[in-house]
Tab-separated table of C-alpha atoms in Angstrom:
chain	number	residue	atom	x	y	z
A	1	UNK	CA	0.000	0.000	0.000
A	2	UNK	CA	0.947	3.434	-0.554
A	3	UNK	CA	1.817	5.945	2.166
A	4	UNK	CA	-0.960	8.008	1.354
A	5	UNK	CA	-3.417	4.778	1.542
A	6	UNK	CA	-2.442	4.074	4.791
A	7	UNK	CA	-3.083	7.866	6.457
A	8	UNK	CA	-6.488	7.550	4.581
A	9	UNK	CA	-6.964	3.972	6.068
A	10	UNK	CA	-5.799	5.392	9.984
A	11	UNK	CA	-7.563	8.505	9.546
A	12	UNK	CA	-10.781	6.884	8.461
A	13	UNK	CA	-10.588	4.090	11.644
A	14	UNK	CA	-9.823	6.663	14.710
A	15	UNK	CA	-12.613	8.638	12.999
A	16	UNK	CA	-14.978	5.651	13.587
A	17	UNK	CA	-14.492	5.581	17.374
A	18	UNK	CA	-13.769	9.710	17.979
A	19	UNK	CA	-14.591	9.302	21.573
A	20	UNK	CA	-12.407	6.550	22.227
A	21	UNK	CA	-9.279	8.071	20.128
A	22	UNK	CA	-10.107	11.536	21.985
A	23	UNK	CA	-9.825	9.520	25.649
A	24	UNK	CA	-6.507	8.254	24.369
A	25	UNK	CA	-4.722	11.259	23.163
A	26	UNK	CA	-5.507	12.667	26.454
A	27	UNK	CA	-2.577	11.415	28.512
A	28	UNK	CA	-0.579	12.382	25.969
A	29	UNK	CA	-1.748	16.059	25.504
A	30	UNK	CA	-1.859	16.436	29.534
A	31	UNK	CA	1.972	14.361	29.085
A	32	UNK	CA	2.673	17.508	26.487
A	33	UNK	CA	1.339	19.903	28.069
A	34	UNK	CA	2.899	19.383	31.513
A	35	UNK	CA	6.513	18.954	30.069
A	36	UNK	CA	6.308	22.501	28.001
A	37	UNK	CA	4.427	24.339	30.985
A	38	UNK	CA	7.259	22.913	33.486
A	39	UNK	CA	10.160	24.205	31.171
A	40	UNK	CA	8.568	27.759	31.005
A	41	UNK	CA	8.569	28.438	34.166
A	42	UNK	CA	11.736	27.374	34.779
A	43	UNK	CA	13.044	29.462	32.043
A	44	UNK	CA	11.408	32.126	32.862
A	45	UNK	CA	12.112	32.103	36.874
A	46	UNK	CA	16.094	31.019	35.961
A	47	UNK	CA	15.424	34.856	33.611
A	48	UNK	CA	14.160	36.639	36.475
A	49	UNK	CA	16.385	35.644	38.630
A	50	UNK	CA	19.202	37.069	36.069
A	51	UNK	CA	17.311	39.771	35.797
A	52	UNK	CA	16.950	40.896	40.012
A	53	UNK	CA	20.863	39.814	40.173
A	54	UNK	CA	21.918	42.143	37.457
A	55	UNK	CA	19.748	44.922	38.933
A	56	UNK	CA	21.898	44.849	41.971
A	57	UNK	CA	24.824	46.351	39.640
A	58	UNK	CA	27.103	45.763	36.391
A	59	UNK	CA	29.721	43.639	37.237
A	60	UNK	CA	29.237	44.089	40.957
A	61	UNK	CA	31.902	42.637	43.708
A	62	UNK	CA	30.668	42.681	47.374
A	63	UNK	CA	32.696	42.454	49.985
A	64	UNK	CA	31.830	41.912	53.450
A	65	UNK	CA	33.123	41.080	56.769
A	66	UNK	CA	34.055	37.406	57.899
A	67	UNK	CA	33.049	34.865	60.526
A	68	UNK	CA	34.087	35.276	63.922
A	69	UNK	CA	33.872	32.605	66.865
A	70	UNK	CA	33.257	33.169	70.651
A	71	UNK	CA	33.777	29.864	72.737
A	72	UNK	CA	34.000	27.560	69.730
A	73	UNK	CA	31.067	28.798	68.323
A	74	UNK	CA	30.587	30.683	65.091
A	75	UNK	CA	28.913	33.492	64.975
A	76	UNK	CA	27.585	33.596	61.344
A	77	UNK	CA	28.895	35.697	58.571
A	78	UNK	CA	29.660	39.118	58.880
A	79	UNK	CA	29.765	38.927	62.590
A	80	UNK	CA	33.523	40.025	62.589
A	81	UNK	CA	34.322	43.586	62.407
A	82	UNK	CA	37.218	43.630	59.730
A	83	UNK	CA	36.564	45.883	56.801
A	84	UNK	CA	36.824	49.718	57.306
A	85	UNK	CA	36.937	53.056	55.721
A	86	UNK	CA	40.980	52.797	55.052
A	87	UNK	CA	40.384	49.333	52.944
A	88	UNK	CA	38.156	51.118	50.430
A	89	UNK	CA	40.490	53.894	49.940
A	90	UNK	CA	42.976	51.429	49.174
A	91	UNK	CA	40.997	49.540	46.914
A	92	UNK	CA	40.123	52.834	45.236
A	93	UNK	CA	43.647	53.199	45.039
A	94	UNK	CA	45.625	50.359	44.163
A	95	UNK	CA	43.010	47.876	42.092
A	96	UNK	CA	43.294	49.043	38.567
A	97	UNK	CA	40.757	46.879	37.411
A	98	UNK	CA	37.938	48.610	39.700
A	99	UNK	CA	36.373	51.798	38.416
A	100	UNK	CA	34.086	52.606	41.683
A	101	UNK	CA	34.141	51.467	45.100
A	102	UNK	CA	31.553	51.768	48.007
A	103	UNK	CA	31.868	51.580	52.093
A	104	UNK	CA	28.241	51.044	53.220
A	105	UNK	CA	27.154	51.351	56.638
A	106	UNK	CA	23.448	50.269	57.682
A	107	UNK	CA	21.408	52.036	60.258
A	108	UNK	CA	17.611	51.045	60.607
A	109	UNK	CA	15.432	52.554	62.550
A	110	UNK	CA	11.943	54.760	62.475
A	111	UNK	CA	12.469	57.700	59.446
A	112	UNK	CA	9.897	61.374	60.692
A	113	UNK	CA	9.131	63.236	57.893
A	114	UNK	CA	6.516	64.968	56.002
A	115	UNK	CA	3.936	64.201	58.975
A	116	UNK	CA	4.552	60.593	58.916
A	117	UNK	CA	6.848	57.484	60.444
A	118	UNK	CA	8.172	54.842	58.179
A	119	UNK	CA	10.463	52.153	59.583
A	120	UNK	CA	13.077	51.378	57.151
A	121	UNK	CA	17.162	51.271	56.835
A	122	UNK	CA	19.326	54.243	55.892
A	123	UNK	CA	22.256	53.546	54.111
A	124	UNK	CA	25.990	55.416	54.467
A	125	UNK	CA	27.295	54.976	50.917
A	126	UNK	CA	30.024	56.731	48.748
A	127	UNK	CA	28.685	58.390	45.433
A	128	UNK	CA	30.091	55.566	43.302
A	129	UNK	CA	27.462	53.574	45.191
A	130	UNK	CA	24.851	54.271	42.285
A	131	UNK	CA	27.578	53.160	39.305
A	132	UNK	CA	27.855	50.252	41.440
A	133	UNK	CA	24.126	49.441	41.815
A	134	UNK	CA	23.492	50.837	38.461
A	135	UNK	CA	20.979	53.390	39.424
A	136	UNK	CA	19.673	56.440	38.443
A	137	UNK	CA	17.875	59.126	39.991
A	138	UNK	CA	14.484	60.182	39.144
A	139	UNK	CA	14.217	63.559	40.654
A	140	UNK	CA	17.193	66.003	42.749
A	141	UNK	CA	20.521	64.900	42.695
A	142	UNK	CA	22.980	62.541	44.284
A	143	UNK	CA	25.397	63.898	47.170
A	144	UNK	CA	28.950	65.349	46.363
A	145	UNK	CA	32.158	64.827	47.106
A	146	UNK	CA	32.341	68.107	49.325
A	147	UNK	CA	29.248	67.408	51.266
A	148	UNK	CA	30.779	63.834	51.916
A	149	UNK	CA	34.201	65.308	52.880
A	150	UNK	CA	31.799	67.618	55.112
A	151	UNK	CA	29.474	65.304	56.669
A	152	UNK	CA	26.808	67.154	54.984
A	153	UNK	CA	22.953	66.528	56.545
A	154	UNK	CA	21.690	65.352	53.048
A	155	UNK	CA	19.590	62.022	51.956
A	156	UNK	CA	18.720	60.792	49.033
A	157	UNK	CA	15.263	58.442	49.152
A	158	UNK	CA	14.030	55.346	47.664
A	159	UNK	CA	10.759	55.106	45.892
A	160	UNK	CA	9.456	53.128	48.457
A	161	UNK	CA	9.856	55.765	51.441
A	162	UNK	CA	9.404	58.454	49.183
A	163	UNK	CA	5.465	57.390	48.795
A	164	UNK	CA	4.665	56.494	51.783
A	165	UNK	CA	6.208	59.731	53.644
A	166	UNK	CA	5.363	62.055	50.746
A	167	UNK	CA	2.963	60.547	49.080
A	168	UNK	CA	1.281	63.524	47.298
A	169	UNK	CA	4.151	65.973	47.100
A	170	UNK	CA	7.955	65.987	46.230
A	171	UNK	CA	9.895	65.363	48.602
A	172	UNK	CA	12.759	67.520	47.079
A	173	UNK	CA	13.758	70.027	50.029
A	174	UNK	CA	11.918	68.701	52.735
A	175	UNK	CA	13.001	67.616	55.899
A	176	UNK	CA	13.513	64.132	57.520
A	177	UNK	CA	14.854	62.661	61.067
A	178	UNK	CA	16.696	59.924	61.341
A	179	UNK	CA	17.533	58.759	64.702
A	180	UNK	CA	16.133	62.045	65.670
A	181	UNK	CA	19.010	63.785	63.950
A	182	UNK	CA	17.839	66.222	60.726
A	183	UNK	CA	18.376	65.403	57.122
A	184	UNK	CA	17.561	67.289	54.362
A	185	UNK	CA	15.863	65.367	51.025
A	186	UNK	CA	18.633	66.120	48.076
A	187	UNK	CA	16.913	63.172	45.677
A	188	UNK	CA	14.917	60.305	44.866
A	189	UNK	CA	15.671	56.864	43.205
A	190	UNK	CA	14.549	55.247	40.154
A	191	UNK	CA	12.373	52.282	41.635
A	192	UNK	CA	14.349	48.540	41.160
A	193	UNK	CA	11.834	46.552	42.900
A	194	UNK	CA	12.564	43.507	44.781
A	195	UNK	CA	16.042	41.520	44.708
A	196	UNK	CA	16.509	38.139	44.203
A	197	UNK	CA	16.475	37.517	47.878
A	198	UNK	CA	12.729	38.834	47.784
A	199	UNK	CA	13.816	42.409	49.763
A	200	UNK	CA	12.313	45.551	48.402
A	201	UNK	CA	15.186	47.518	47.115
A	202	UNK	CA	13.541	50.871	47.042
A	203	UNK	CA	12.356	50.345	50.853
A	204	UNK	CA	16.019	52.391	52.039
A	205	UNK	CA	17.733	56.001	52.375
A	206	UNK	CA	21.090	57.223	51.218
A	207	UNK	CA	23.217	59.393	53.464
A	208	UNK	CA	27.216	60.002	53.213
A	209	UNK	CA	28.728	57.547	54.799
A	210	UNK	CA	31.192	59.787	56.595
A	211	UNK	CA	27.966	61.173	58.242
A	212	UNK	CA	26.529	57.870	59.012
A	213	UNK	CA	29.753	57.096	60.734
A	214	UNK	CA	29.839	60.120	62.582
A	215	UNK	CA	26.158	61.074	63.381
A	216	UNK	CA	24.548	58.275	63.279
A	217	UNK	CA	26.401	55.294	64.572
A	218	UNK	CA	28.842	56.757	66.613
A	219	UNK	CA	32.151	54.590	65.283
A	220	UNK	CA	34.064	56.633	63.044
A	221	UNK	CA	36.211	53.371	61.466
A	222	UNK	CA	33.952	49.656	60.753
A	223	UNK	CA	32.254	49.534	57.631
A	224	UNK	CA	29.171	46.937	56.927
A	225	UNK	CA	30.030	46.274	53.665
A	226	UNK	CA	32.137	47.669	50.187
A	227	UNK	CA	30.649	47.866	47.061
A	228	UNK	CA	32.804	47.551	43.947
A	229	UNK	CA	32.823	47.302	40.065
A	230	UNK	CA	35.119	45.692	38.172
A	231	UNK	CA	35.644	47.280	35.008
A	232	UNK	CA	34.345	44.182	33.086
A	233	UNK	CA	32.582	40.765	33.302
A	234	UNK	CA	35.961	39.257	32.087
A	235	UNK	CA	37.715	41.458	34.600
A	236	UNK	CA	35.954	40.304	37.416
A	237	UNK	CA	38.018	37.443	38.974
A	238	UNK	CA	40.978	39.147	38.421
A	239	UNK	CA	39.710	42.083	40.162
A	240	UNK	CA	38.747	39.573	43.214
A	241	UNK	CA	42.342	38.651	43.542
A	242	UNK	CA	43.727	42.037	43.355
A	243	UNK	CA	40.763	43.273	46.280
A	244	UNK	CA	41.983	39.823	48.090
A	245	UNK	CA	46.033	40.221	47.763
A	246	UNK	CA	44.707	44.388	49.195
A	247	UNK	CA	42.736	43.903	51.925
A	248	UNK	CA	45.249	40.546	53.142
A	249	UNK	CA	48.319	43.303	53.245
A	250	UNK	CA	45.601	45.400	55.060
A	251	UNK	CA	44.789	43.687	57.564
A	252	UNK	CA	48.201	41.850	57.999
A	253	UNK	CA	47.137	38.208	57.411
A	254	UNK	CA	49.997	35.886	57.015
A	255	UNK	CA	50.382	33.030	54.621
A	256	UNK	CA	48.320	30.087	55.660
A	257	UNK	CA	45.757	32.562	57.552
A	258	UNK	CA	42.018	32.632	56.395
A	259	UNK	CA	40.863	36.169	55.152
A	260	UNK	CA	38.607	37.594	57.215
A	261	UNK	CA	36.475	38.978	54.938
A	262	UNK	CA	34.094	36.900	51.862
A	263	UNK	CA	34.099	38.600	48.128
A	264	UNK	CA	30.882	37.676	46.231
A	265	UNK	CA	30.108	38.067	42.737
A	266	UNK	CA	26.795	38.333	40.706
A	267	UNK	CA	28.319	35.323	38.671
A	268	UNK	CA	28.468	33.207	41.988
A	269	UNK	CA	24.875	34.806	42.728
A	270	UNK	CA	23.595	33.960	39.441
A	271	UNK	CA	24.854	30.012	39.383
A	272	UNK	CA	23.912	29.099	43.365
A	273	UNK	CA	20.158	30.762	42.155
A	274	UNK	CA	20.320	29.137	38.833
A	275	UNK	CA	21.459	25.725	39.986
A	276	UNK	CA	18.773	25.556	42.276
A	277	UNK	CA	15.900	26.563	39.732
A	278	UNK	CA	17.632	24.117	37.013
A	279	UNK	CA	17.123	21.128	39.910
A	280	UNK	CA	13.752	21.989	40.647
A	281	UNK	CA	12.980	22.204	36.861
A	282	UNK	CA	14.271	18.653	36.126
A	283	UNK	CA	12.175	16.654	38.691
A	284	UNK	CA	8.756	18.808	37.365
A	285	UNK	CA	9.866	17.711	34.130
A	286	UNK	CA	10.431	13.877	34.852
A	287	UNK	CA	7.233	14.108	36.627
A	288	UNK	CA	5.575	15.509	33.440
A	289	UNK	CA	7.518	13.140	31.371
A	290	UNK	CA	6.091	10.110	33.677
A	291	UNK	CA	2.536	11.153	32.352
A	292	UNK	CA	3.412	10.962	29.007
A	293	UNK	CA	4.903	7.508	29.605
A	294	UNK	CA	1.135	6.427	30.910
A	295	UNK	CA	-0.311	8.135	28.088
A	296	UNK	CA	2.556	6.018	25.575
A	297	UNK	CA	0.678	3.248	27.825
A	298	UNK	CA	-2.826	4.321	27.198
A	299	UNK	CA	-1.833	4.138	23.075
A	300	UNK	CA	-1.301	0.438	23.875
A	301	UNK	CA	-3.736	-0.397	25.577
A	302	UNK	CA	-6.073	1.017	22.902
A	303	UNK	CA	-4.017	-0.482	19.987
A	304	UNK	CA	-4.277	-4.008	20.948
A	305	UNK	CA	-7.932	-3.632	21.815
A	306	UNK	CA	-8.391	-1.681	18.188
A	307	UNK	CA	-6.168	-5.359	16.907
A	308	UNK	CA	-8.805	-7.582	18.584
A	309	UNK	CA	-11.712	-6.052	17.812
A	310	UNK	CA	-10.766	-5.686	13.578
A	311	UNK	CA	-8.983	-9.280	13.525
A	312	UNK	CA	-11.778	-10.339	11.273
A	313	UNK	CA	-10.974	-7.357	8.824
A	314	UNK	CA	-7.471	-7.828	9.045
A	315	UNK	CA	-8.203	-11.398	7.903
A	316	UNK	CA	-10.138	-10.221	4.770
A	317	UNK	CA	-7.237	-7.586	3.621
A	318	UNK	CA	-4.569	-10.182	3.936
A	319	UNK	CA	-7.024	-12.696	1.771
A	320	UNK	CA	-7.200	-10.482	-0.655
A	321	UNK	CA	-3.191	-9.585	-1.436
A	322	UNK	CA	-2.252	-7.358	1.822
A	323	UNK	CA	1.090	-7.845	3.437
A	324	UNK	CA	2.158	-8.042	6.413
A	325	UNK	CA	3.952	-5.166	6.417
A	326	UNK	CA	1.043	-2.951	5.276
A	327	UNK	CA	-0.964	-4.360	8.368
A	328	UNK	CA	1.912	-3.252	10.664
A	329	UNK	CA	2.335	-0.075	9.188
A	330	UNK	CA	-1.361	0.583	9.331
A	331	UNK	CA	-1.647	-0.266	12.678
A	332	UNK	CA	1.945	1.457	13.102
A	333	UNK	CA	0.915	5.130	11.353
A	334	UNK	CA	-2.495	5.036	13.853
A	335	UNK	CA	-0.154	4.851	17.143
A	336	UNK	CA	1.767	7.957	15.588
A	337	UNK	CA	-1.605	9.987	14.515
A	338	UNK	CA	-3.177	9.660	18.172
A	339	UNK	CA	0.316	10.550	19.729
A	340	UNK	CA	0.911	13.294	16.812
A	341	UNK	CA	-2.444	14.646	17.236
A	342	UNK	CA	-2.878	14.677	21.004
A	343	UNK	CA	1.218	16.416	20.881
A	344	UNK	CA	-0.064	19.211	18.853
A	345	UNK	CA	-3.102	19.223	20.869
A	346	UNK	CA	-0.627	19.772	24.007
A	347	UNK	CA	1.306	22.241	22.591
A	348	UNK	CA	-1.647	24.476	22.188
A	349	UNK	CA	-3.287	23.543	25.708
A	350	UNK	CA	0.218	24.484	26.929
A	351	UNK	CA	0.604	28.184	25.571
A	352	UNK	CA	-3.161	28.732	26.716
A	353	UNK	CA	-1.676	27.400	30.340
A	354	UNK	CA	1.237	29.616	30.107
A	355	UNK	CA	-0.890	32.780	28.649
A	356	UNK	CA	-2.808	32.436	31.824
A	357	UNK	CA	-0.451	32.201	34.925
A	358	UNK	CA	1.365	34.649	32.984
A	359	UNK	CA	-1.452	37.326	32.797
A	360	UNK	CA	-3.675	36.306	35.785
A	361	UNK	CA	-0.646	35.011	38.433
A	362	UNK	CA	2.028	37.249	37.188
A	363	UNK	CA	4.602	34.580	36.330
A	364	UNK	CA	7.088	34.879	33.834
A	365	UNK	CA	6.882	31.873	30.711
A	366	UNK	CA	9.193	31.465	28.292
A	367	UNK	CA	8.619	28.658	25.513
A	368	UNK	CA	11.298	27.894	23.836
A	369	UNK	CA	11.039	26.414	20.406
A	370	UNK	CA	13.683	23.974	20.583
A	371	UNK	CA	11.376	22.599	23.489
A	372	UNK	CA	7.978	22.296	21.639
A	373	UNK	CA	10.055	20.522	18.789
A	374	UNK	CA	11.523	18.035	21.056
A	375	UNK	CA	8.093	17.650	23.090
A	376	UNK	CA	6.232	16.752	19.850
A	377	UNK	CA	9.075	14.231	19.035
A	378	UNK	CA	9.054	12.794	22.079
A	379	UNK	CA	5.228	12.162	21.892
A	380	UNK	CA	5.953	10.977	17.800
A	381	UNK	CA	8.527	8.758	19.472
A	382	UNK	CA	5.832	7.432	22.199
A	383	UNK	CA	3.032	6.385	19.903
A	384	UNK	CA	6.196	4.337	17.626
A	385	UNK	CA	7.760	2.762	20.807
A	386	UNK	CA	4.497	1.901	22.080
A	387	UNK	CA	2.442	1.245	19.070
A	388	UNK	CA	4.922	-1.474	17.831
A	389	UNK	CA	3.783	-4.502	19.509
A	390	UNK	CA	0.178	-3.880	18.916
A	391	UNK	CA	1.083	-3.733	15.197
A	392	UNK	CA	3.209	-6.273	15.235
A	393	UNK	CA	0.846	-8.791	16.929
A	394	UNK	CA	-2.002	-7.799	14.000
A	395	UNK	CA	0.891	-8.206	11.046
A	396	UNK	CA	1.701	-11.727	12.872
A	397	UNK	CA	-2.379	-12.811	12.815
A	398	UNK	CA	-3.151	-15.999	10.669
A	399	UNK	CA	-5.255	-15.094	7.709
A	400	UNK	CA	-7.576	-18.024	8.211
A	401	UNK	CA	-7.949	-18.189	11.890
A	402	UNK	CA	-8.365	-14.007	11.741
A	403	UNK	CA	-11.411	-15.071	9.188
A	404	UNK	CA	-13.042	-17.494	11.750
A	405	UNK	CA	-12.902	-15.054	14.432
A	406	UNK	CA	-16.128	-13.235	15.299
């Protein structure tokens, strides 16, 4: 038989029993479904999580304090006091592949201003702080290097505190307290959202950091943290070792000695995040790949009762000059339609899935070609795997015990 003889003859018997072949496919267009819905989202979270991590900065190094002990026990990270105010000017200094670098100091507490209270952390930072964070400003300006040299009363504000302590006015001149000490509103930030840790970036203030040291905290030397850029992406292990071999002659660490201080970069960020998305994304998909295996099952199960019901008719076309081989590809090319069929029917239950948590839940989906080709080939590939023995059991029937079979 020709090729075209058998799609007619395949097409014509799973349109004789359109309920049963439509109860078939559907393991398979659920198996189809699941597996393309699974890889979107993990796509798409593995993309915003690239996204929140490169919002933090372009080529960002952060460096913070190390571990200290008390009894035997650690205390954590960053519960030694190691980095200060002298290490960044050295890094600004002697690293030639860092363009800005930024002490940070932390001070939370209740903000006054503009008739309201809003509890939220102010931030002692350098001005290369925004290169580092890549920021802008939306409004006012950013401090200078006079009013840092100065200890200058200014703040710049996040979107977040901005709205809810000026909500229907600029907060451009206006006066805040922090820690009951007076500020005056210089700018306001660009709003980042939240960071791939789930903070809200916007919820802070920025102050000098010479003032935070002085006003605020009361220790004129200990830093939280120091921001830095290096000047590439390719630069930015090299810069690591240069900050390292810095801050080790710094703090007079001898050979042998652990630093005590941690350098993290977005690339680390980005592959700990990543890694844990990709794992998470592989068992949803071998759990969506498991229901197309019981849908390949379900094509089976069908087949063989579609070869026992027609084993009279299968008789008559072998009487009459049919092969064997036409019987098995028959039998063969129906496995493939249902799978085929209920693929592309998956495909297109999957982008309505995706078009829906994407609009009504917010979630970002990406579909990938390269995975809706390999889905529908794996469901082609589960109606030939599992259609095989039912054909092959009808090409192996005896003619004349086929015709004697009611």
């Amino acid at each position: 038989m020709k090729l075209w003889k058998l799609l007619e003859a395949a097409r014509q018997s799973l349109l004789k029993n359109k309920t049963r072949s439509a109860l078939t496919m559907f393991g398979i267009i659920i198996g189809v479904a699941a597996v393309i819905v699974m890889m979107a989202m993990g796509t798409g979270a593995q993309k915003n999580i690239e996204e929140r991590i490169s919002s933090m900065g372009t080529n960002l190094l952060m460096i913070r304090n190390g571990t200290n002990s008390r009894g035997g026990v650690s205390r954590g990270a960053g519960s030694s006091r190691s980095l200060t105010m002298e290490d960044a000017d050295a890094i600004r200094r002697e690293a030639n592949l860092v363009v800005a670098v930024s002490p940070t100091v932390s001070v939370s507490g209740q903000v006054i201003g503009g008739g309201k209270n809003w509890y939220t952390q102010a931030q002692g930072v350098h001005m290369d702080y925004l290169y580092n964070r890549s920021w802008d400003l939306t409004e006012g300006s950013m401090f200078t290097d006079a009013e840092l040299r100065a200890r200058a009363k200014v703040a710049v504000l996040g979107s977040t505190v901005a709205e809810n302590l000026f909500p229907d006015q600029s907060p451009i001149g206006q006066s805040i307290r922090i820690r009951n000490v007076p500020f005056k509103v210089i700018g306001t930030l660009e709003k980042k959202g939240q960071s791939s840790f789930g903070r809200d970036q916007d919820d802070l203030i920025l102050i000098p950091v010479t003032t935070a040291l002085f006003r605020l905290v009361g220790d004129r030397q200990w830093v939280s943290d120091i921001y830095a850029s290096a000047r590439t992406i390719e630069d930015t292990e090299a810069a690591t070792e240069q900050i390292t071999e810095i801050l080790r002659r710094n703090h007079k660490l001898i050979d042998g000695q652990e630093d005590d201080f941690n350098i993290r970069t977005q690339t680390e960020l980005t592959e700990m995040f990543t890694s844990t998305t990709a794992a998470l994304t592989q068992l949803l998909m071998w759990i969506a790949f498991v229901s197309l295996i019981v849908g390949g099952v379900g094509v089976m199960n069908i087949m063989l009762v579609s070869v026992t019901e027609r084993t009279r008719e299968i008789g008559v076309r072998v009487s009459v000059g049919a092969r064997g081989s036409d019987i098995l590809y028959q039998f063969l090319i129906e496995a493939i339609a249902l799978s085929f069929t209920g693929g592309v029917a998956g495909v297109l239950l999957s982008w309505g899935v995706a078009h829906f948590m994407e609009t009504q839940q917010g979630m970002t989906m990406i579909i990938e070609t390269w995975v809706v080709a390999a889905a529908l080939g794996v469901s082609v590939s589960i109606g030939l795997i599992f259609g095989l023995f039912p054909a092959y059991k009808a090409a192996q029937l005896d003619p004349i015990d086929a015709l004697r079979h009611e």
